mmCIF file with all atom_site columns, C-alpha atoms in Angstrom:
data_model
loop_
_atom_site.group_PDB
_atom_site.id
_atom_site.type_symbol
_atom_site.label_atom_id
_atom_site.label_alt_id
_atom_site.label_comp_id
_atom_site.label_asym_id
_atom_site.label_entity_id
_atom_site.label_seq_id
_atom_site.pdbx_PDB_ins_code
_atom_site.Cartn_x
_atom_site.Cartn_y
_atom_site.Cartn_z
_atom_site.occupancy
_atom_site.B_iso_or_equiv
_atom_site.pdbx_formal_charge
_atom_site.auth_seq_id
_atom_site.auth_comp_id
_atom_site.auth_asym_id
_atom_site.auth_atom_id
_atom_site.pdbx_PDB_model_num
ATOM 1   C CA . UNK A 1 1   ? 21.283  126.261 158.251 1.00 0.00 ? 1441 UNK A CA 1
ATOM 2   C CA . UNK A 1 2   ? 19.757  123.977 155.638 1.00 0.00 ? 1442 UNK A CA 1
ATOM 3   C CA . UNK A 1 3   ? 18.758  120.550 156.938 1.00 0.00 ? 1443 UNK A CA 1
ATOM 4   C CA . UNK A 1 4   ? 19.583  117.344 155.078 1.00 0.00 ? 1444 UNK A CA 1
ATOM 5   C CA . UNK A 1 5   ? 15.862  116.533 154.872 1.00 0.00 ? 1445 UNK A CA 1
ATOM 6   C CA . UNK A 1 6   ? 15.229  119.895 153.213 1.00 0.00 ? 1446 UNK A CA 1
ATOM 7   C CA . UNK A 1 7   ? 18.061  119.259 150.768 1.00 0.00 ? 1447 UNK A CA 1
ATOM 8   C CA . UNK A 1 8   ? 16.688  115.808 149.961 1.00 0.00 ? 1448 UNK A CA 1
ATOM 9   C CA . UNK A 1 9   ? 13.239  117.199 149.238 1.00 0.00 ? 1449 UNK A CA 1
ATOM 10  C CA . UNK A 1 10  ? 14.460  119.813 146.820 1.00 0.00 ? 1450 UNK A CA 1
ATOM 11  C CA . UNK A 1 11  ? 16.933  117.584 144.958 1.00 0.00 ? 1451 UNK A CA 1
ATOM 12  C CA . UNK A 1 12  ? 14.171  116.519 142.569 1.00 0.00 ? 1452 UNK A CA 1
ATOM 13  C CA . UNK A 1 13  ? 13.200  120.122 142.040 1.00 0.00 ? 1453 UNK A CA 1
ATOM 14  C CA . UNK A 1 14  ? 16.770  121.012 141.061 1.00 0.00 ? 1454 UNK A CA 1
ATOM 15  C CA . UNK A 1 15  ? 16.845  118.080 138.632 1.00 0.00 ? 1455 UNK A CA 1
ATOM 16  C CA . UNK A 1 16  ? 13.641  119.361 137.046 1.00 0.00 ? 1456 UNK A CA 1
ATOM 17  C CA . UNK A 1 17  ? 15.480  122.473 135.943 1.00 0.00 ? 1457 UNK A CA 1
ATOM 18  C CA . UNK A 1 18  ? 18.812  120.780 135.129 1.00 0.00 ? 1458 UNK A CA 1
ATOM 19  C CA . UNK A 1 19  ? 17.485  119.390 131.843 1.00 0.00 ? 1459 UNK A CA 1
ATOM 20  C CA . UNK A 1 20  ? 20.867  118.145 130.586 1.00 0.00 ? 1460 UNK A CA 1
ATOM 21  C CA . UNK A 1 21  ? 21.998  116.706 133.921 1.00 0.00 ? 1461 UNK A CA 1
ATOM 22  C CA . UNK A 1 22  ? 25.333  118.537 133.965 1.00 0.00 ? 1462 UNK A CA 1
ATOM 23  C CA . UNK A 1 23  ? 25.014  119.596 137.598 1.00 0.00 ? 1463 UNK A CA 1
ATOM 24  C CA . UNK A 1 24  ? 23.930  123.183 137.133 1.00 0.00 ? 1464 UNK A CA 1
ATOM 25  C CA . UNK A 1 25  ? 21.022  125.163 135.764 1.00 0.00 ? 1465 UNK A CA 1
ATOM 26  C CA . UNK A 1 26  ? 21.749  127.572 132.948 1.00 0.00 ? 1466 UNK A CA 1
ATOM 27  C CA . UNK A 1 27  ? 20.077  129.302 130.024 1.00 0.00 ? 1467 UNK A CA 1
ATOM 28  C CA . UNK A 1 28  ? 20.526  126.206 127.855 1.00 0.00 ? 1468 UNK A CA 1
ATOM 29  C CA . UNK A 1 29  ? 18.359  124.184 130.247 1.00 0.00 ? 1469 UNK A CA 1
ATOM 30  C CA . UNK A 1 30  ? 15.501  126.608 129.711 1.00 0.00 ? 1470 UNK A CA 1
ATOM 31  C CA . UNK A 1 31  ? 16.002  126.469 125.939 1.00 0.00 ? 1471 UNK A CA 1
ATOM 32  C CA . UNK A 1 32  ? 16.038  122.672 126.048 1.00 0.00 ? 1472 UNK A CA 1
ATOM 33  C CA . UNK A 1 33  ? 12.786  122.673 128.026 1.00 0.00 ? 1473 UNK A CA 1
ATOM 34  C CA . UNK A 1 34  ? 11.179  124.957 125.450 1.00 0.00 ? 1474 UNK A CA 1
ATOM 35  C CA . UNK A 1 35  ? 12.396  122.828 122.566 1.00 0.00 ? 1475 UNK A CA 1
ATOM 36  C CA . UNK A 1 36  ? 11.071  119.647 124.208 1.00 0.00 ? 1476 UNK A CA 1
ATOM 37  C CA . UNK A 1 37  ? 7.600   121.128 124.716 1.00 0.00 ? 1477 UNK A CA 1
ATOM 38  C CA . UNK A 1 38  ? 7.468   122.486 121.168 1.00 0.00 ? 1478 UNK A CA 1
ATOM 39  C CA . UNK A 1 39  ? 8.586   119.150 119.731 1.00 0.00 ? 1479 UNK A CA 1
ATOM 40  C CA . UNK A 1 40  ? 5.947   117.295 121.752 1.00 0.00 ? 1480 UNK A CA 1
ATOM 41  C CA . UNK A 1 41  ? 3.194   119.383 120.183 1.00 0.00 ? 1481 UNK A CA 1
ATOM 42  C CA . UNK A 1 42  ? 4.713   119.795 116.712 1.00 0.00 ? 1482 UNK A CA 1
ATOM 43  C CA . UNK A 1 43  ? 4.956   123.557 117.153 1.00 0.00 ? 1483 UNK A CA 1
ATOM 44  C CA . UNK A 1 44  ? 7.759   125.400 115.400 1.00 0.00 ? 1484 UNK A CA 1
ATOM 45  C CA . UNK A 1 45  ? 10.123  127.700 117.248 1.00 0.00 ? 1485 UNK A CA 1
ATOM 46  C CA . UNK A 1 46  ? 9.380   130.467 114.759 1.00 0.00 ? 1486 UNK A CA 1
ATOM 47  C CA . UNK A 1 47  ? 5.633   130.382 115.349 1.00 0.00 ? 1487 UNK A CA 1
ATOM 48  C CA . UNK A 1 48  ? 4.027   132.911 117.668 1.00 0.00 ? 1488 UNK A CA 1
ATOM 49  C CA . UNK A 1 49  ? 3.569   130.209 120.312 1.00 0.00 ? 1489 UNK A CA 1
ATOM 50  C CA . UNK A 1 50  ? 7.160   129.070 119.879 1.00 0.00 ? 1490 UNK A CA 1
ATOM 51  C CA . UNK A 1 51  ? 8.514   132.587 120.210 1.00 0.00 ? 1491 UNK A CA 1
ATOM 52  C CA . UNK A 1 52  ? 6.375   133.192 123.285 1.00 0.00 ? 1492 UNK A CA 1
ATOM 53  C CA . UNK A 1 53  ? 7.647   129.983 124.881 1.00 0.00 ? 1493 UNK A CA 1
ATOM 54  C CA . UNK A 1 54  ? 11.299  130.845 124.252 1.00 0.00 ? 1494 UNK A CA 1
ATOM 55  C CA . UNK A 1 55  ? 10.664  134.396 125.495 1.00 0.00 ? 1495 UNK A CA 1
ATOM 56  C CA . UNK A 1 56  ? 8.990   133.035 128.618 1.00 0.00 ? 1496 UNK A CA 1
ATOM 57  C CA . UNK A 1 57  ? 11.899  130.664 129.188 1.00 0.00 ? 1497 UNK A CA 1
ATOM 58  C CA . UNK A 1 58  ? 14.373  133.536 128.904 1.00 0.00 ? 1498 UNK A CA 1
ATOM 59  C CA . UNK A 1 59  ? 12.379  135.644 131.352 1.00 0.00 ? 1499 UNK A CA 1
ATOM 60  C CA . UNK A 1 60  ? 12.217  132.707 133.753 1.00 0.00 ? 1500 UNK A CA 1
ATOM 61  C CA . UNK A 1 61  ? 15.967  132.131 133.441 1.00 0.00 ? 1501 UNK A CA 1
ATOM 62  C CA . UNK A 1 62  ? 16.732  135.817 134.039 1.00 0.00 ? 1502 UNK A CA 1
ATOM 63  C CA . UNK A 1 63  ? 14.506  135.927 137.104 1.00 0.00 ? 1503 UNK A CA 1
ATOM 64  C CA . UNK A 1 64  ? 15.956  132.783 138.578 1.00 0.00 ? 1504 UNK A CA 1
ATOM 65  C CA . UNK A 1 65  ? 19.547  133.809 137.827 1.00 0.00 ? 1505 UNK A CA 1
ATOM 66  C CA . UNK A 1 66  ? 18.918  137.178 139.442 1.00 0.00 ? 1506 UNK A CA 1
ATOM 67  C CA . UNK A 1 67  ? 17.849  135.459 142.630 1.00 0.00 ? 1507 UNK A CA 1
ATOM 68  C CA . UNK A 1 68  ? 20.130  132.440 142.788 1.00 0.00 ? 1508 UNK A CA 1
ATOM 69  C CA . UNK A 1 69  ? 23.302  132.951 140.716 1.00 0.00 ? 1509 UNK A CA 1
ATOM 70  C CA . UNK A 1 70  ? 25.332  134.342 143.591 1.00 0.00 ? 1510 UNK A CA 1
ATOM 71  C CA . UNK A 1 71  ? 28.712  134.299 141.825 1.00 0.00 ? 1511 UNK A CA 1
ATOM 72  C CA . UNK A 1 72  ? 27.444  135.715 138.509 1.00 0.00 ? 1512 UNK A CA 1
ATOM 73  C CA . UNK A 1 73  ? 28.833  132.890 136.353 1.00 0.00 ? 1513 UNK A CA 1
ATOM 74  C CA . UNK A 1 74  ? 25.508  132.374 134.514 1.00 0.00 ? 1514 UNK A CA 1
ATOM 75  C CA . UNK A 1 75  ? 25.122  128.959 136.166 1.00 0.00 ? 1515 UNK A CA 1
ATOM 76  C CA . UNK A 1 76  ? 23.063  128.005 139.181 1.00 0.00 ? 1516 UNK A CA 1
ATOM 77  C CA . UNK A 1 77  ? 24.695  125.177 141.077 1.00 0.00 ? 1517 UNK A CA 1
ATOM 78  C CA . UNK A 1 78  ? 22.728  122.860 143.319 1.00 0.00 ? 1518 UNK A CA 1
ATOM 79  C CA . UNK A 1 79  ? 24.102  124.730 146.340 1.00 0.00 ? 1519 UNK A CA 1
ATOM 80  C CA . UNK A 1 80  ? 23.040  128.073 144.888 1.00 0.00 ? 1520 UNK A CA 1
ATOM 81  C CA . UNK A 1 81  ? 19.614  126.598 144.157 1.00 0.00 ? 1521 UNK A CA 1
ATOM 82  C CA . UNK A 1 82  ? 19.246  125.215 147.678 1.00 0.00 ? 1522 UNK A CA 1
ATOM 83  C CA . UNK A 1 83  ? 20.565  128.282 149.457 1.00 0.00 ? 1523 UNK A CA 1
ATOM 84  C CA . UNK A 1 84  ? 19.442  130.890 146.949 1.00 0.00 ? 1524 UNK A CA 1
ATOM 85  C CA . UNK A 1 85  ? 16.352  130.337 144.897 1.00 0.00 ? 1525 UNK A CA 1
ATOM 86  C CA . UNK A 1 86  ? 14.383  127.933 147.042 1.00 0.00 ? 1526 UNK A CA 1
ATOM 87  C CA . UNK A 1 87  ? 15.420  129.251 150.437 1.00 0.00 ? 1527 UNK A CA 1
ATOM 88  C CA . UNK A 1 88  ? 14.840  132.900 149.511 1.00 0.00 ? 1528 UNK A CA 1
ATOM 89  C CA . UNK A 1 89  ? 11.562  132.212 147.756 1.00 0.00 ? 1529 UNK A CA 1
ATOM 90  C CA . UNK A 1 90  ? 9.942   129.769 150.150 1.00 0.00 ? 1530 UNK A CA 1
ATOM 91  C CA . UNK A 1 91  ? 8.765   132.704 152.221 1.00 0.00 ? 1531 UNK A CA 1
ATOM 92  C CA . UNK A 1 92  ? 7.251   134.304 149.134 1.00 0.00 ? 1532 UNK A CA 1
ATOM 93  C CA . UNK A 1 93  ? 5.915   131.610 146.783 1.00 0.00 ? 1533 UNK A CA 1
ATOM 94  C CA . UNK A 1 94  ? 4.052   134.208 144.753 1.00 0.00 ? 1534 UNK A CA 1
ATOM 95  C CA . UNK A 1 95  ? 7.371   135.783 143.760 1.00 0.00 ? 1535 UNK A CA 1
ATOM 96  C CA . UNK A 1 96  ? 8.609   132.476 142.361 1.00 0.00 ? 1536 UNK A CA 1
ATOM 97  C CA . UNK A 1 97  ? 5.342   131.946 140.537 1.00 0.00 ? 1537 UNK A CA 1
ATOM 98  C CA . UNK A 1 98  ? 5.549   135.403 138.974 1.00 0.00 ? 1538 UNK A CA 1
ATOM 99  C CA . UNK A 1 99  ? 9.067   134.670 137.719 1.00 0.00 ? 1539 UNK A CA 1
ATOM 100 C CA . UNK A 1 100 ? 7.774   131.453 136.141 1.00 0.00 ? 1540 UNK A CA 1
ATOM 101 C CA . UNK A 1 101 ? 4.442   132.839 134.882 1.00 0.00 ? 1541 UNK A CA 1
ATOM 102 C CA . UNK A 1 102 ? 5.553   133.871 131.347 1.00 0.00 ? 1542 UNK A CA 1
ATOM 103 C CA . UNK A 1 103 ? 6.982   130.396 130.692 1.00 0.00 ? 1543 UNK A CA 1
ATOM 104 C CA . UNK A 1 104 ? 4.017   128.603 132.257 1.00 0.00 ? 1544 UNK A CA 1
ATOM 105 C CA . UNK A 1 105 ? 1.570   130.774 130.305 1.00 0.00 ? 1545 UNK A CA 1
ATOM 106 C CA . UNK A 1 106 ? 3.359   130.074 127.037 1.00 0.00 ? 1546 UNK A CA 1
ATOM 107 C CA . UNK A 1 107 ? 3.676   126.323 127.712 1.00 0.00 ? 1547 UNK A CA 1
ATOM 108 C CA . UNK A 1 108 ? -0.040  126.180 128.462 1.00 0.00 ? 1548 UNK A CA 1
ATOM 109 C CA . UNK A 1 109 ? -0.743  128.039 125.208 1.00 0.00 ? 1549 UNK A CA 1
ATOM 110 C CA . UNK A 1 110 ? 1.280   125.477 123.244 1.00 0.00 ? 1550 UNK A CA 1
ATOM 111 C CA . UNK A 1 111 ? -0.764  122.685 124.846 1.00 0.00 ? 1551 UNK A CA 1
ATOM 112 C CA . UNK A 1 112 ? -4.073  124.540 124.338 1.00 0.00 ? 1552 UNK A CA 1
ATOM 113 C CA . UNK A 1 113 ? -5.347  123.100 121.076 1.00 0.00 ? 1553 UNK A CA 1
ATOM 114 C CA . UNK A 1 114 ? -8.753  124.799 120.991 1.00 0.00 ? 1554 UNK A CA 1
ATOM 115 C CA . UNK A 1 115 ? -7.723  128.326 122.001 1.00 0.00 ? 1555 UNK A CA 1
ATOM 116 C CA . UNK A 1 116 ? -9.849  128.540 125.148 1.00 0.00 ? 1556 UNK A CA 1
ATOM 117 C CA . UNK A 1 117 ? -6.911  129.437 127.379 1.00 0.00 ? 1557 UNK A CA 1
ATOM 118 C CA . UNK A 1 118 ? -6.834  125.996 128.990 1.00 0.00 ? 1558 UNK A CA 1
ATOM 119 C CA . UNK A 1 119 ? -5.117  122.713 128.218 1.00 0.00 ? 1559 UNK A CA 1
ATOM 120 C CA . UNK A 1 120 ? -6.730  119.337 128.649 1.00 0.00 ? 1560 UNK A CA 1
ATOM 121 C CA . UNK A 1 121 ? -5.428  117.188 131.477 1.00 0.00 ? 1561 UNK A CA 1
ATOM 122 C CA . UNK A 1 122 ? -3.956  114.862 128.835 1.00 0.00 ? 1562 UNK A CA 1
ATOM 123 C CA . UNK A 1 123 ? -2.153  117.720 127.071 1.00 0.00 ? 1563 UNK A CA 1
ATOM 124 C CA . UNK A 1 124 ? -0.853  118.967 130.423 1.00 0.00 ? 1564 UNK A CA 1
ATOM 125 C CA . UNK A 1 125 ? 0.552   115.495 131.102 1.00 0.00 ? 1565 UNK A CA 1
ATOM 126 C CA . UNK A 1 126 ? 2.296   115.648 127.721 1.00 0.00 ? 1566 UNK A CA 1
ATOM 127 C CA . UNK A 1 127 ? 3.946   118.934 128.723 1.00 0.00 ? 1567 UNK A CA 1
ATOM 128 C CA . UNK A 1 128 ? 5.124   117.436 131.998 1.00 0.00 ? 1568 UNK A CA 1
ATOM 129 C CA . UNK A 1 129 ? 6.504   114.362 130.218 1.00 0.00 ? 1569 UNK A CA 1
ATOM 130 C CA . UNK A 1 130 ? 8.293   116.588 127.709 1.00 0.00 ? 1570 UNK A CA 1
ATOM 131 C CA . UNK A 1 131 ? 9.886   118.375 130.663 1.00 0.00 ? 1571 UNK A CA 1
ATOM 132 C CA . UNK A 1 132 ? 11.195  115.080 131.990 1.00 0.00 ? 1572 UNK A CA 1
ATOM 133 C CA . UNK A 1 133 ? 8.539   113.756 134.357 1.00 0.00 ? 1573 UNK A CA 1
ATOM 134 C CA . UNK A 1 134 ? 7.986   109.996 134.164 1.00 0.00 ? 1574 UNK A CA 1
ATOM 135 C CA . UNK A 1 135 ? 4.692   109.132 132.469 1.00 0.00 ? 1575 UNK A CA 1
ATOM 136 C CA . UNK A 1 136 ? 2.888   107.935 135.595 1.00 0.00 ? 1576 UNK A CA 1
ATOM 137 C CA . UNK A 1 137 ? 4.018   111.005 137.557 1.00 0.00 ? 1577 UNK A CA 1
ATOM 138 C CA . UNK A 1 138 ? 3.046   113.347 134.720 1.00 0.00 ? 1578 UNK A CA 1
ATOM 139 C CA . UNK A 1 139 ? -0.387  111.760 134.413 1.00 0.00 ? 1579 UNK A CA 1
ATOM 140 C CA . UNK A 1 140 ? -1.074  111.929 138.145 1.00 0.00 ? 1580 UNK A CA 1
ATOM 141 C CA . UNK A 1 141 ? 0.262   115.474 138.468 1.00 0.00 ? 1581 UNK A CA 1
ATOM 142 C CA . UNK A 1 142 ? -1.798  116.731 135.529 1.00 0.00 ? 1582 UNK A CA 1
ATOM 143 C CA . UNK A 1 143 ? -4.955  115.260 137.038 1.00 0.00 ? 1583 UNK A CA 1
ATOM 144 C CA . UNK A 1 144 ? -4.144  116.937 140.353 1.00 0.00 ? 1584 UNK A CA 1
ATOM 145 C CA . UNK A 1 145 ? -3.694  120.294 138.609 1.00 0.00 ? 1585 UNK A CA 1
ATOM 146 C CA . UNK A 1 146 ? -7.321  120.213 137.477 1.00 0.00 ? 1586 UNK A CA 1
ATOM 147 C CA . UNK A 1 147 ? -8.565  121.574 140.793 1.00 0.00 ? 1587 UNK A CA 1
ATOM 148 C CA . UNK A 1 148 ? -12.039 122.444 139.524 1.00 0.00 ? 1588 UNK A CA 1
ATOM 149 C CA . UNK A 1 149 ? -12.497 119.017 137.846 1.00 0.00 ? 1589 UNK A CA 1
ATOM 150 C CA . UNK A 1 150 ? -13.506 120.481 134.483 1.00 0.00 ? 1590 UNK A CA 1
ATOM 151 C CA . UNK A 1 151 ? -11.085 118.263 132.544 1.00 0.00 ? 1591 UNK A CA 1
ATOM 152 C CA . UNK A 1 152 ? -8.849  121.209 131.779 1.00 0.00 ? 1592 UNK A CA 1
ATOM 153 C CA . UNK A 1 153 ? -5.980  123.051 133.410 1.00 0.00 ? 1593 UNK A CA 1
ATOM 154 C CA . UNK A 1 154 ? -5.808  126.831 133.363 1.00 0.00 ? 1594 UNK A CA 1
ATOM 155 C CA . UNK A 1 155 ? -3.015  129.258 134.149 1.00 0.00 ? 1595 UNK A CA 1
ATOM 156 C CA . UNK A 1 156 ? -4.091  129.947 137.715 1.00 0.00 ? 1596 UNK A CA 1
ATOM 157 C CA . UNK A 1 157 ? -4.119  126.228 138.517 1.00 0.00 ? 1597 UNK A CA 1
ATOM 158 C CA . UNK A 1 158 ? -0.653  125.741 137.030 1.00 0.00 ? 1598 UNK A CA 1
ATOM 159 C CA . UNK A 1 159 ? 0.927   128.820 138.618 1.00 0.00 ? 1599 UNK A CA 1
ATOM 160 C CA . UNK A 1 160 ? -0.441  128.030 142.073 1.00 0.00 ? 1600 UNK A CA 1
ATOM 161 C CA . UNK A 1 161 ? 0.716   124.408 141.905 1.00 0.00 ? 1601 UNK A CA 1
ATOM 162 C CA . UNK A 1 162 ? 4.124   125.482 140.628 1.00 0.00 ? 1602 UNK A CA 1
ATOM 163 C CA . UNK A 1 163 ? 4.602   127.878 143.513 1.00 0.00 ? 1603 UNK A CA 1
ATOM 164 C CA . UNK A 1 164 ? 3.651   125.205 146.032 1.00 0.00 ? 1604 UNK A CA 1
ATOM 165 C CA . UNK A 1 165 ? 5.898   122.553 144.480 1.00 0.00 ? 1605 UNK A CA 1
ATOM 166 C CA . UNK A 1 166 ? 9.019   124.676 144.180 1.00 0.00 ? 1606 UNK A CA 1
ATOM 167 C CA . UNK A 1 167 ? 8.788   126.526 147.469 1.00 0.00 ? 1607 UNK A CA 1
ATOM 168 C CA . UNK A 1 168 ? 9.428   123.676 149.865 1.00 0.00 ? 1608 UNK A CA 1
ATOM 169 C CA . UNK A 1 169 ? 9.242   124.570 153.557 1.00 0.00 ? 1609 UNK A CA 1
ATOM 170 C CA . UNK A 1 170 ? 12.367  123.718 155.521 1.00 0.00 ? 1610 UNK A CA 1
#
């Protein structure tokens, strides 16, 4: 049984994925997220980075749909998210992170302006804002992601934080 406190805590996580606010997560939400990140950095969809981001978003969608879309309608409702994706993955956060890794890797590459495989904390905040986080939340979260305090965020830092955030214990 899923507690009301558990449901409350993951409501924001569901909204993170439901980019258009229509009450379900679908492929279009992942495309919208990709488009928002590309627009933020002035990167074209046809560029290598743009193609990688859209490919990562599709892989992420497929992985999440495979876990949570219980009725096969190509939509993940809030109930499916609560009882499917989050509940099934909270015991294995690494699985969720691996589903998200191609998208996270590609988003980080879009934000990585000097090609060192890392994005600045400021660029990471821009990604988070593009994905719908309020500015103050995005800024604070990006700073928290920089676990080694080098002023940059790398893939391991992002993937680990993502797994922790989206796999809420009940």
